[in-house]
């Protein structure tokens, strides 16, 4: 098959959700596509959510539909407006715009009415059992449950008690409202699921209006239905909930939204549970939700990852119906792909070794115009000063160098990037025998503006000591040491697998124009990696986060 045919074939390969949607449109089951992204505002969004966002918004975009942002805010004790705001910021940063901003709590009155309707139809009852009694009474997969002693209360009594629950007459846990379905159902979800629980807590939106709150199963499908969501996409663990989702919609006779499940994203060396991420923040193990080592969207943003790279990654991993552990190196590869094409280049020396150019006219400064991005040689330039005293990387010099070492060695030549070829004439050592300085000569005829281009095998980066700006670099490594953080052995805690060397702070020396960079995205430190300016920067101390290294042996399949 020709390359071209292959390309169109992969382009046309649809994921299972696209197939479903196209079938639904073709059969006339739906006449529009409406999706929603339903975060609970109890933490910051992470890369797993990015996958859900790309899917929900991406599908709607592809089929001319819309996506609502719906906050699933039925758990007042864990939710907060700080999270509500951060979620909006992150979705916008990814480049998506929701249609309506909705809250499950906007529908509390309607949900309450539906609960009363079920009571009146003999399909719901108030149960006085404790949580333990209820869960014991539900039985197991092998054994049927037993009916609650309160299951056959009269409709009048149930209505009175439910209204009293709402009016605040009872304490947390004293009573619950349950659907009356089938305690022997092979699907445990149907064994009289809880509809409402009592929680005397102030809600971030409804304040103290409610002291009863609807459960997830009684909320999600009906909210979808109210918003005429055509395809309610969620992660695999919800597939056992689907029959109940359908049951409420059918029983209430409301708009028939449908639920579809896909595999959640898991990444090597990464945890994506909001509860655990919150613990890392609260215990001070990381500096905050936006610590650049965190898999949160604000964390990777601060690290220098771009929305383009994240979307490229989500596209590449596709949509699956089986749980998958994705290689974080694929994400890093996407980051490099994007930044390689777009980022400005600068020279920065991280571990300096002084070089003196012995035949340079004392005090002379020569400015070199260098491209900001080599992909655009005629594009914008930066100005790099060359003087008689420079820094190079220690690692770019070797005294007893093997034959294949093409950087600087005694008597050897190397090109200082964008400028001259220099030759190492003398190695200066301190009392302990450490190399502290190199004395080199430069060859004026090798000026790159010269027509005659003499070439040498090695080119290294450098900065002028007189013009170098010290900057703080925060060098990150993976936060965890274990590839599969989802399968930690029994009896162990995920915190045992924290990488003690996930952050190293060093001072480096940068060419002056780095500090004037206005690109707004990570820059490339030539021959080293991608770095993104951190908001901790002050005029006195500029801080850069290491986004990714320049190269990696990893190749995507
Ligand atoms: P967590 O387990 O991290 O707390 P959650 O599922 O409770 O996540 P929600 O706020 O309820 O978080 O998630 C909003 C949406 O994002 C849901 O539709 C959920 O299925 C989806 N989502 C959450 N985590 C992932 C993931 N790792 N991969 C794909 N989708 C995810
Ligand atoms: Mg959830």
Coordinates of C-alpha atoms and ligand atoms in Angstrom, one line a residue:
X1 CA 0.0 0.0 0.0
X2 CA 1.3 3.5 -0.8
X3 CA 2.2 5.8 2.0
X4 CA -0.6 8.1 0.9
X5 CA -3.2 5.4 1.0
X6 CA -2.0 4.3 4.4
X7 CA -2.4 7.9 5.7
X8 CA -5.9 8.3 4.4
X9 CA -6.8 4.9 5.9
X10 CA -5.6 5.8 9.4
X11 CA -7.3 9.2 9.0
X12 CA -10.6 7.4 8.3
X13 CA -10.3 4.9 11.0
X14 CA -13.1 5.9 13.4
X15 CA -13.1 5.2 17.1
X16 CA -16.1 3.3 18.5
X17 CA -17.7 6.5 19.8
X18 CA -17.6 8.1 16.4
X19 CA -19.1 4.9 14.9
X20 CA -22.0 5.1 17.5
X21 CA -22.6 8.7 16.8
X22 CA -22.6 8.3 13.1
X23 CA -25.0 5.3 13.4
X24 CA -27.3 7.4 15.7
X25 CA -27.4 10.3 13.2
X26 CA -28.0 7.9 10.3
X27 CA -30.8 6.0 12.0
X28 CA -32.5 9.2 13.2
X29 CA -32.2 8.3 16.9
X30 CA -30.7 11.8 17.3
X31 CA -30.8 15.0 15.3
X32 CA -28.0 16.7 17.1
X33 CA -24.9 15.9 19.1
X34 CA -24.7 17.2 22.7
X35 CA -22.0 16.1 25.1
X36 CA -21.0 17.3 28.5
X37 CA -17.8 17.3 30.6
X38 CA -18.9 16.6 34.2
X39 CA -16.1 17.3 36.7
X40 CA -16.7 17.2 40.4
X41 CA -15.2 20.4 41.8
X42 CA -13.3 18.7 44.5
X43 CA -9.8 19.1 43.0
X44 CA -7.8 20.3 40.1
X45 CA -8.0 18.7 36.7
X46 CA -5.3 16.2 35.6
X47 CA -4.2 14.6 32.4
X48 CA -6.9 11.9 32.7
X49 CA -9.5 14.7 32.6
X50 CA -7.7 16.1 29.6
X51 CA -8.5 12.9 27.7
X52 CA -12.1 13.2 28.7
X53 CA -12.2 16.8 27.7
X54 CA -10.6 16.1 24.3
X55 CA -13.1 13.4 23.7
X56 CA -16.3 15.2 24.8
X57 CA -15.4 18.5 23.1
X58 CA -13.7 16.8 20.2
X59 CA -16.7 14.6 19.3
X60 CA -19.1 17.5 19.6
X61 CA -16.9 19.7 17.4
X62 CA -16.6 16.9 14.8
X63 CA -20.3 16.5 14.5
X64 CA -21.4 20.1 14.7
X65 CA -22.7 19.7 18.3
X66 CA -22.1 21.3 21.6
X67 CA -20.6 20.5 24.9
X68 CA -21.8 21.6 28.3
X69 CA -19.5 22.1 31.3
X70 CA -21.4 20.5 34.1
X71 CA -20.2 20.6 37.6
X72 CA -21.2 17.4 39.4
X73 CA -21.5 19.2 42.8
X74 CA -23.6 17.0 45.0
X75 CA -21.0 16.5 47.7
X76 CA -20.9 19.9 49.6
X77 CA -18.2 18.9 52.1
X78 CA -15.5 18.3 49.5
X79 CA -16.3 21.0 46.9
X80 CA -15.1 24.5 46.6
X81 CA -15.3 27.5 44.3
X82 CA -11.5 27.5 44.0
X83 CA -11.8 24.2 42.1
X84 CA -14.7 25.5 40.0
X85 CA -12.6 28.4 38.8
X86 CA -9.5 26.3 38.2
X87 CA -11.5 23.9 36.1
X88 CA -12.7 26.6 33.8
X89 CA -9.2 28.0 33.4
X90 CA -7.8 24.6 32.5
X91 CA -10.5 23.8 29.9
X92 CA -9.9 27.2 28.2
X93 CA -6.2 26.7 28.3
X94 CA -6.7 23.5 26.4
X95 CA -8.5 25.5 23.8
X96 CA -12.1 24.4 24.3
X97 CA -15.2 26.5 24.9
X98 CA -18.2 25.0 26.5
X99 CA -21.7 25.9 25.5
X100 CA -23.6 26.1 28.8
X101 CA -22.1 26.3 32.2
X102 CA -24.3 24.0 34.4
X103 CA -24.3 22.7 37.9
X104 CA -26.0 19.6 39.2
X105 CA -27.0 21.8 42.1
X106 CA -29.0 23.9 39.6
X107 CA -31.3 20.9 39.3
X108 CA -31.8 20.2 43.0
X109 CA -35.4 21.3 42.9
X110 CA -36.2 19.2 39.9
X111 CA -34.4 16.2 41.4
X112 CA -36.3 16.6 44.6
X113 CA -39.6 16.7 42.7
X114 CA -38.7 13.5 40.9
X115 CA -37.9 11.9 44.2
X116 CA -41.3 12.8 45.5
X117 CA -42.8 11.4 42.3
X118 CA -41.2 8.1 42.9
X119 CA -42.4 8.0 46.5
X120 CA -46.0 8.8 45.3
X121 CA -45.7 6.0 42.7
X122 CA -44.6 3.5 45.5
X123 CA -41.1 3.4 44.0
X124 CA -39.1 4.9 46.8
X125 CA -39.1 4.7 50.6
X126 CA -37.4 6.3 53.6
X127 CA -35.1 3.8 55.3
X128 CA -34.0 4.2 59.0
X129 CA -31.3 1.6 58.9
X130 CA -27.7 2.6 59.5
X131 CA -25.3 2.6 56.6
X132 CA -23.8 -0.7 57.9
X133 CA -27.2 -2.4 58.1
X134 CA -28.0 -1.2 54.6
X135 CA -24.8 -2.5 53.1
X136 CA -25.2 -5.8 55.0
X137 CA -28.8 -6.1 53.8
X138 CA -27.7 -5.7 50.1
X139 CA -26.3 -9.2 50.1
X140 CA -23.5 -10.3 47.8
X141 CA -23.1 -11.1 44.2
X142 CA -23.9 -14.8 45.1
X143 CA -26.6 -14.2 47.7
X144 CA -29.7 -12.0 47.3
X145 CA -30.2 -9.1 49.7
X146 CA -33.0 -8.9 52.3
X147 CA -35.7 -6.3 52.4
X148 CA -35.3 -3.4 54.9
X149 CA -37.8 -3.5 57.8
X150 CA -38.9 0.0 56.6
X151 CA -39.4 -1.0 53.0
X152 CA -43.2 -1.2 53.2
X153 CA -44.0 2.1 54.8
X154 CA -47.1 3.8 53.4
X155 CA -46.7 6.4 50.7
X156 CA -48.1 9.0 53.1
X157 CA -45.5 8.2 55.8
X158 CA -42.7 8.1 53.2
X159 CA -43.7 11.5 51.9
X160 CA -44.0 13.0 55.4
X161 CA -40.6 11.6 56.5
X162 CA -38.9 12.7 53.3
X163 CA -40.2 16.2 53.7
X164 CA -39.0 16.2 57.3
X165 CA -35.6 15.1 56.1
X166 CA -35.6 18.0 53.8
X167 CA -36.8 20.4 56.5
X168 CA -33.8 19.4 58.7
X169 CA -35.6 17.4 61.3
X170 CA -33.0 14.6 61.3
X171 CA -29.3 14.3 61.8
X172 CA -26.8 13.1 59.2
X173 CA -27.1 9.4 58.6
X174 CA -30.4 9.0 60.5
X175 CA -32.4 8.3 57.4
X176 CA -32.0 7.9 53.7
X177 CA -34.3 7.7 50.7
X178 CA -34.0 4.6 48.6
X179 CA -35.5 3.4 45.4
X180 CA -37.8 0.4 45.8
X181 CA -36.6 -1.9 43.0
X182 CA -35.5 -5.5 43.7
X183 CA -33.4 -6.7 46.6
X184 CA -32.7 -10.0 44.8
X185 CA -31.7 -8.4 41.5
X186 CA -28.5 -10.0 40.0
X187 CA -27.3 -6.4 39.4
X188 CA -26.4 -5.1 42.9
X189 CA -27.1 -1.6 41.6
X190 CA -30.8 -2.5 41.6
X191 CA -31.0 -3.6 45.2
X192 CA -32.8 -0.5 46.4
X193 CA -30.1 2.1 45.6
X194 CA -29.8 5.2 47.7
X195 CA -31.4 8.3 46.3
X196 CA -30.8 10.9 49.0
X197 CA -28.7 11.2 52.1
X198 CA -28.8 13.8 54.9
X199 CA -25.8 16.1 55.1
X200 CA -25.9 19.2 57.1
X201 CA -23.3 21.1 55.3
X202 CA -23.1 24.4 53.5
X203 CA -22.9 24.0 49.7
X204 CA -20.7 26.3 47.6
X205 CA -23.6 27.4 45.5
X206 CA -26.9 26.6 47.3
X207 CA -25.6 27.6 50.7
X208 CA -27.8 26.2 53.5
X209 CA -30.9 25.7 51.4
X210 CA -30.5 22.0 51.4
X211 CA -29.5 19.4 54.1
X212 CA -30.4 16.5 51.9
X213 CA -28.3 15.8 48.8
X214 CA -29.0 13.4 45.9
X215 CA -26.6 10.5 45.2
X216 CA -24.6 10.2 42.0
X217 CA -26.9 7.6 40.4
X218 CA -30.0 9.7 41.0
X219 CA -28.3 12.8 39.7
X220 CA -26.1 12.1 36.7
X221 CA -28.6 10.6 34.2
X222 CA -31.3 13.1 35.0
X223 CA -29.0 16.0 34.6
X224 CA -28.0 14.6 31.3
X225 CA -31.6 14.2 30.4
X226 CA -32.5 17.8 31.4
X227 CA -29.7 19.1 29.1
X228 CA -30.7 16.7 26.3
X229 CA -27.2 15.1 26.3
X230 CA -27.2 12.6 23.5
X231 CA -24.0 10.8 24.4
X232 CA -23.0 10.8 28.0
X233 CA -19.4 9.5 28.0
X234 CA -17.8 8.3 31.1
X235 CA -15.0 5.9 32.3
X236 CA -15.4 2.1 32.3
X237 CA -16.0 1.7 36.0
X238 CA -19.5 3.2 35.4
X239 CA -20.7 0.4 33.1
X240 CA -22.3 -1.4 36.0
X241 CA -24.3 1.9 36.7
X242 CA -25.7 2.1 33.2
X243 CA -28.8 -0.1 33.7
X244 CA -29.7 2.1 36.7
X245 CA -29.0 5.2 34.6
X246 CA -31.5 3.9 32.1
X247 CA -34.0 2.8 34.7
X248 CA -34.4 6.3 36.2
X249 CA -34.8 7.9 32.8
X250 CA -37.3 5.3 31.6
X251 CA -39.2 5.3 34.9
X252 CA -39.5 9.1 34.9
X253 CA -40.2 9.1 31.2
X254 CA -37.7 11.9 30.4
X255 CA -35.4 12.6 27.5
X256 CA -33.5 9.4 26.7
X257 CA -29.8 10.3 27.2
X258 CA -27.5 7.3 26.8
X259 CA -24.3 6.5 28.6
X260 CA -21.1 5.1 26.9
X261 CA -17.9 4.0 28.6
X262 CA -14.3 4.3 27.6
X263 CA -11.1 3.3 29.3
X264 CA -9.6 5.8 31.7
X265 CA -6.1 7.1 31.0
X266 CA -3.4 5.7 33.2
X267 CA 0.2 6.9 32.8
X268 CA 3.4 5.3 33.9
X269 CA 5.1 6.8 36.9
X270 CA 2.0 8.9 37.5
X271 CA -0.9 8.9 39.9
X272 CA -4.2 10.4 38.8
X273 CA -6.5 10.2 41.7
X274 CA -7.6 13.6 43.0
X275 CA -7.8 12.3 46.5
X276 CA -4.1 11.3 46.4
X277 CA -3.0 14.4 44.6
X278 CA -4.8 16.4 47.3
X279 CA -2.9 14.5 49.9
X280 CA 0.4 15.3 48.2
X281 CA -0.5 19.0 48.4
X282 CA -1.8 18.9 52.0
X283 CA 1.2 17.1 53.3
X284 CA 3.6 19.5 51.6
X285 CA 5.2 16.7 49.5
X286 CA 4.8 19.0 46.5
X287 CA 4.6 22.8 46.5
X288 CA 1.0 22.9 45.4
X289 CA -1.5 21.7 42.9
X290 CA 0.6 23.4 40.3
X291 CA 3.9 21.9 41.3
X292 CA 5.5 21.2 37.9
X293 CA 5.9 17.5 38.9
X294 CA 2.2 17.1 39.3
X295 CA 0.1 15.5 36.5
X296 CA -2.5 18.3 37.0
X297 CA -3.1 20.5 34.0
X298 CA -1.9 23.5 36.1
X299 CA 1.2 21.5 37.0
X300 CA 2.1 20.5 33.5
X301 CA 1.3 24.0 32.3
X302 CA 3.8 25.5 34.8
X303 CA 6.2 22.8 33.7
X304 CA 6.0 24.1 30.1
X305 CA 3.8 21.5 28.5
X306 CA 1.6 23.0 25.8
X307 CA -2.1 22.4 25.0
X308 CA -1.1 21.4 21.5
X309 CA 1.2 18.6 22.9
X310 CA -1.5 17.4 25.3
X311 CA -4.0 17.3 22.5
X312 CA -1.6 15.5 20.2
X313 CA -1.0 12.9 22.9
X314 CA -4.8 12.4 23.5
X315 CA -5.2 11.9 19.7
X316 CA -2.4 9.4 19.6
X317 CA -3.6 7.2 22.4
X318 CA -7.1 7.1 21.0
X319 CA -10.1 5.7 22.7
X320 CA -10.3 2.2 24.0
X321 CA -12.7 0.0 25.8
X322 CA -10.0 -1.8 27.7
X323 CA -8.0 -0.2 30.6
X324 CA -4.6 0.9 29.4
X325 CA -1.4 2.0 31.0
X326 CA 0.2 4.5 28.6
X327 CA 3.9 5.3 28.5
X328 CA 4.6 8.8 29.8
X329 CA 7.4 8.9 27.3
X330 CA 4.8 9.2 24.6
X331 CA 3.5 12.4 26.2
X332 CA 7.0 13.7 26.6
X333 CA 7.7 12.9 23.0
X334 CA 4.6 15.0 22.0
X335 CA 5.9 17.8 24.1
X336 CA 9.2 17.7 22.3
X337 CA 7.6 17.5 18.9
X338 CA 5.6 20.6 19.5
X339 CA 8.3 22.6 21.2
X340 CA 11.0 21.6 18.6
X341 CA 8.8 23.2 15.9
X342 CA 8.0 26.4 17.8
X343 CA 10.4 27.3 20.6
X344 CA 13.0 30.0 20.6
X345 CA 16.6 28.9 21.1
X346 CA 19.1 30.2 23.6
X347 CA 22.5 29.2 24.9
X348 CA 22.7 28.4 28.6
X349 CA 25.7 26.9 30.4
X350 CA 24.7 24.8 33.4
X351 CA 28.1 23.5 34.7
X352 CA 30.6 26.2 33.7
X353 CA 34.2 25.9 32.8
X354 CA 36.1 29.2 32.1
X355 CA 37.7 29.6 28.6
X356 CA 40.1 32.5 27.9
X357 CA 40.7 33.4 24.3
X358 CA 44.3 34.4 24.4
X359 CA 44.5 36.1 21.1
X360 CA 41.3 38.2 21.5
X361 CA 41.8 41.9 21.7
X362 CA 41.3 42.9 25.3
X363 CA 37.9 44.5 26.0
X364 CA 36.5 43.8 22.5
X365 CA 32.9 42.7 22.2
X366 CA 31.6 41.2 19.0
X367 CA 27.8 40.7 18.6
X368 CA 26.5 37.8 16.6
X369 CA 23.0 37.8 15.1
X370 CA 21.6 34.3 15.6
X371 CA 18.2 32.9 14.6
X372 CA 15.7 32.5 17.4
X373 CA 14.4 29.4 15.6
X374 CA 16.6 27.6 13.1
X375 CA 13.5 26.5 11.2
X376 CA 13.1 30.2 10.3
X377 CA 16.6 31.3 9.4
X378 CA 15.2 34.6 8.1
X379 CA 12.9 35.1 11.1
X380 CA 13.5 37.0 14.3
X381 CA 17.1 37.1 15.7
X382 CA 18.7 37.4 19.0
X383 CA 22.0 39.1 19.6
X384 CA 24.8 37.1 21.3
X385 CA 27.9 38.8 22.6
X386 CA 31.3 37.2 22.1
X387 CA 34.2 38.3 24.4
X388 CA 37.6 37.1 25.5
X389 CA 36.3 35.2 28.5
X390 CA 33.6 32.6 28.1
X391 CA 31.9 29.7 29.8
X392 CA 31.5 26.3 28.2
X393 CA 30.0 23.2 29.8
X394 CA 32.5 21.2 31.8
X395 CA 31.3 18.1 30.1
X396 CA 32.3 19.5 26.7
X397 CA 36.0 19.3 27.7
X398 CA 37.9 16.1 28.3
X399 CA 41.6 15.9 29.1
X400 CA 42.2 12.2 28.1
X401 CA 39.6 12.1 25.4
X402 CA 38.9 8.9 23.4
X403 CA 39.2 9.2 19.7
X404 CA 35.5 9.7 19.0
X405 CA 35.3 12.6 21.4
X406 CA 34.7 15.5 19.1
X407 CA 34.3 18.3 21.6
X408 CA 37.2 20.1 23.2
X409 CA 40.4 18.4 24.2
X410 CA 44.0 19.5 24.7
X411 CA 45.3 20.6 21.3
X412 CA 41.9 20.0 19.7
X413 CA 39.5 22.3 17.9
X414 CA 35.8 22.9 18.2
X415 CA 33.4 25.5 16.9
X416 CA 31.8 27.7 19.4
X417 CA 28.2 27.7 18.1
X418 CA 27.4 30.6 15.7
X419 CA 31.0 32.0 16.0
X420 CA 34.6 30.9 15.6
X421 CA 36.6 27.8 15.7
X422 CA 38.9 27.8 18.8
X423 CA 41.8 25.6 19.7
X424 CA 42.7 24.4 23.2
X425 CA 46.3 25.5 23.9
X426 CA 46.6 25.1 27.6
X427 CA 44.8 23.4 30.5
X428 CA 44.9 25.3 33.8
X429 CA 44.5 23.3 37.0
X430 CA 44.1 24.1 40.7
X431 CA 46.2 22.6 43.6
X432 CA 44.0 19.5 43.6
X433 CA 44.5 18.9 39.9
X434 CA 41.0 20.0 38.9
X435 CA 40.7 21.7 35.5
X436 CA 39.6 25.3 36.3
X437 CA 40.3 27.1 33.0
X438 CA 41.2 26.5 29.4
X439 CA 43.4 28.9 27.4
X440 CA 42.3 28.8 23.8
X441 CA 43.2 30.6 20.6
X442 CA 40.6 31.6 18.0
X443 CA 40.9 31.5 14.3
X444 CA 39.5 34.8 12.9
X445 CA 39.2 33.3 9.4
X446 CA 36.5 31.0 10.6
X447 CA 34.0 33.8 11.2
X448 CA 30.7 32.4 9.8
X449 CA 30.2 35.5 7.7
X450 CA 33.3 34.4 5.8
X451 CA 32.7 32.8 2.5
X452 CA 35.2 30.0 3.3
X453 CA 33.8 27.7 5.8
X454 CA 36.3 25.5 7.5
X455 CA 34.5 22.7 9.4
X456 CA 35.4 20.8 12.5
X457 CA 33.5 17.8 13.9
X458 CA 32.3 19.4 17.1
X459 CA 30.1 22.4 17.9
X460 CA 29.5 23.4 21.5
X461 CA 27.5 26.2 23.1
X462 CA 29.0 28.9 25.3
X463 CA 28.2 32.2 27.0
X464 CA 30.3 35.3 27.5
X465 CA 31.1 35.6 31.2
X466 CA 30.8 39.4 31.1
X467 CA 27.3 39.2 29.7
X468 CA 26.0 36.0 31.2
X469 CA 22.9 36.2 33.4
X470 CA 22.7 33.7 36.3
X471 CA 19.4 31.9 36.3
X472 CA 17.9 29.3 38.6
X473 CA 17.1 26.0 37.0
X474 CA 14.6 23.6 38.5
X475 CA 15.4 20.2 37.1
X476 CA 12.6 17.7 37.5
X477 CA 12.5 13.9 37.4
X478 CA 9.5 11.6 37.7
X479 CA 7.6 12.1 41.0
X480 CA 7.3 8.3 41.5
X481 CA 9.8 5.4 41.0
X482 CA 7.2 2.8 40.1
X483 CA 6.0 2.5 36.5
X484 CA 2.6 1.1 37.4
X485 CA 1.3 3.2 40.3
X486 CA -2.1 1.5 40.0
X487 CA -0.8 -1.9 41.1
X488 CA 1.0 -1.2 44.3
X489 CA 1.4 -4.4 46.4
X490 CA -1.1 -4.9 49.2
X491 CA -0.1 -3.3 52.5
X492 CA 2.0 -0.6 50.8
X493 CA 1.3 3.0 50.5
X494 CA 1.9 5.0 47.3
X495 CA 4.0 7.5 49.2
X496 CA 6.6 4.8 49.7
X497 CA 7.3 5.1 45.9
X498 CA 8.1 8.8 45.9
X499 CA 11.3 9.6 44.0
X500 CA 13.6 11.5 46.5
X501 CA 15.5 13.1 43.5
X502 CA 12.5 14.4 41.7
X503 CA 13.8 18.0 42.0
X504 CA 17.3 19.4 41.7
X505 CA 18.0 23.1 41.8
X506 CA 21.1 24.6 40.1
X507 CA 22.4 27.9 38.9
X508 CA 23.2 28.3 35.2
X509 CA 24.5 31.1 33.0
X510 CA 22.4 32.3 30.1
X511 CA 23.0 34.6 27.1
X512 CA 21.4 37.9 27.9
X513 CA 18.5 37.8 25.4
X514 CA 17.0 34.8 27.2
X515 CA 15.6 37.2 29.8
X516 CA 13.9 39.3 27.2
X517 CA 12.1 36.3 25.5
X518 CA 8.5 37.1 24.8
X519 CA 7.3 33.9 23.2
X520 CA 5.2 32.8 26.1
X521 CA 6.1 29.2 25.6
X522 CA 9.0 27.1 26.7
X523 CA 12.4 27.8 25.1
X524 CA 15.1 25.5 24.0
X525 CA 18.4 25.7 25.8
X526 CA 20.6 24.6 22.9
X527 CA 22.0 21.1 23.1
X528 CA 20.2 20.6 26.5
X529 CA 16.4 20.7 26.7
X530 CA 13.3 22.8 26.9
X531 CA 12.7 25.2 29.8
X532 CA 9.8 27.3 30.8
X533 CA 10.0 30.5 32.9
X534 CA 8.5 30.0 36.3
X535 CA 6.1 32.5 37.9
X536 CA 8.4 32.5 41.0
X537 CA 10.8 34.6 38.9
X538 CA 11.7 38.1 40.2
X539 CA 13.8 40.8 38.5
X540 CA 16.6 39.7 40.8
X541 CA 16.2 35.9 40.3
X542 CA 14.8 34.4 37.2
X543 CA 13.7 30.8 37.5
X544 CA 13.3 28.2 34.7
X545 CA 11.5 24.8 35.0
X546 CA 12.9 22.0 32.9
X547 CA 10.1 21.0 30.6
X548 CA 11.8 18.1 28.8
X549 CA 15.2 17.0 27.7
X550 CA 16.1 17.6 24.1
X551 CA 16.5 14.1 23.1
X552 CA 15.4 10.7 24.2
X553 CA 15.9 7.2 22.8
X554 CA 12.2 6.7 22.9
X555 CA 10.3 6.3 19.6
X556 CA 6.6 6.0 19.4
X557 CA 5.3 3.0 17.5
Ligands
LIG1 P1 -10.5 11.1 40.2 O1 -10.6 9.6 40.4 O2 -9.2 11.6 39.8 O3 -11.0 11.8 41.4 P2 -13.0 11.4 39.0 O4 -13.5 10.5 38.0 O5 -13.6 11.3 40.3 O6 -11.4 11.4 39.0 P3 -14.5 13.6 38.0 O7 -14.3 15.1 38.3 O8 -15.7 12.9 38.4 O9 -13.2 12.9 38.5 O10 -14.2 13.4 36.4 C1 -14.8 14.2 35.4 C2 -14.8 13.4 34.2 O11 -13.4 13.1 33.8 C3 -15.5 12.1 34.3 O12 -16.3 11.9 33.2 C4 -14.5 11.1 34.4 O13 -14.9 9.9 33.9 C5 -13.3 11.7 33.6 N1 -12.0 11.2 34.1 C6 -11.5 11.2 35.3 N2 -10.3 10.6 35.4 C7 -10.1 10.2 34.1 C8 -9.0 9.4 33.5 N3 -7.9 9.1 34.3 N4 -9.1 9.2 32.2 C9 -10.1 9.6 31.5 N5 -11.2 10.2 32.0 C10 -11.2 10.5 33.3
LIG2 MG1 -16.0 11.4 40.1

